[in-house]
């Protein structure tokens, strides 16, 4: 416990200037302890507005360690944060919902509201899915979208809970389309839209990525071997000024396979074709085993082969609350200007 206490104090001190900046910009959702880089591998501690979410992925904390960390953070922030502890050290990172170490108080598990870049977001410490409803390491990219969407049409692919779409709407986009296969993800996205009712309405499309993006790109839809195509929404080919591509590491459907390690091109090609001339494509890869330089070269080569060479390529790193000792964080984001 003394070692964890020391590591946590160092992490909080290292974030002093960043937290001041985040609070000034209207953000109270951020990572307070990134264990893999700060002395406790498999432990993450995140603030989501009024909630403190502690998660363990390799081995659980004991109750004294957990409560001591909670007390230290609340004192440091001068905030009485509601504690939720998810032990995910079981198989397949499943949350141990029996809570043998610390059962959260009912108030901590209520629907709460966190904030980022002045926007409101739904916060749930526990929900049907595995991951938090807002991926904090993508905050810089959402901020970029907010700053560069005025008057633009924006397509948010693998939209999850639609944080990128919400950022685009807040930035003055004239049109925002959020696309995701999971109805539950889009339902939270609609809650986020309701929590920011002052913004222009967004559109939501529940559809398989390959079925939707290939139609938008004007490409044929092909079934995987020996599979019949299920029903899917019919779409007209068109392009968007800003396209955001943030796929999961791996997924399979009747229309195709998402595989960031072996076949990023099948995701990227139609996304490029759906990006307007002089438009912007923001693409992400969250696999730690993929090197930024190699992936960047692959992306630029794919664009070149399509006859859509990139005029400018900017790397958008996560913010300082996701430190990386080797400068190679798992999440890699490229902003491609065509």
Coordinates of N, CA and C in Angstrom, one line a residue, residues 291-298 328 332:
X291 N 2.9 -0.1 -34.5 CA 3.8 1.1 -34.4 C 3.2 2.2 -35.2
X292 N 3.2 3.4 -34.7 CA 2.7 4.6 -35.3 C 3.3 4.8 -36.7
X293 N 4.6 4.7 -36.8 CA 5.3 5.0 -38.1 C 4.8 4.0 -39.2
X294 N 4.7 2.8 -38.8 CA 4.3 1.8 -39.8 C 2.9 2.0 -40.2
X295 N 2.0 2.3 -39.2 CA 0.6 2.5 -39.6 C 0.4 3.7 -40.4
X296 N 1.1 4.8 -40.0 CA 1.0 6.0 -40.8 C 1.4 5.8 -42.2
X297 N 2.5 5.1 -42.5 CA 2.9 4.8 -43.8 C 1.9 4.0 -44.6
X298 N 1.3 3.0 -43.9 CA 0.2 2.2 -44.5 C -1.0 3.1 -44.9
X328 N 5.0 6.2 -27.5 CA 4.2 5.4 -28.4 C 2.9 4.9 -27.6
X332 N -3.5 5.8 -31.4 CA -2.8 6.6 -32.4 C -3.9 7.2 -33.2

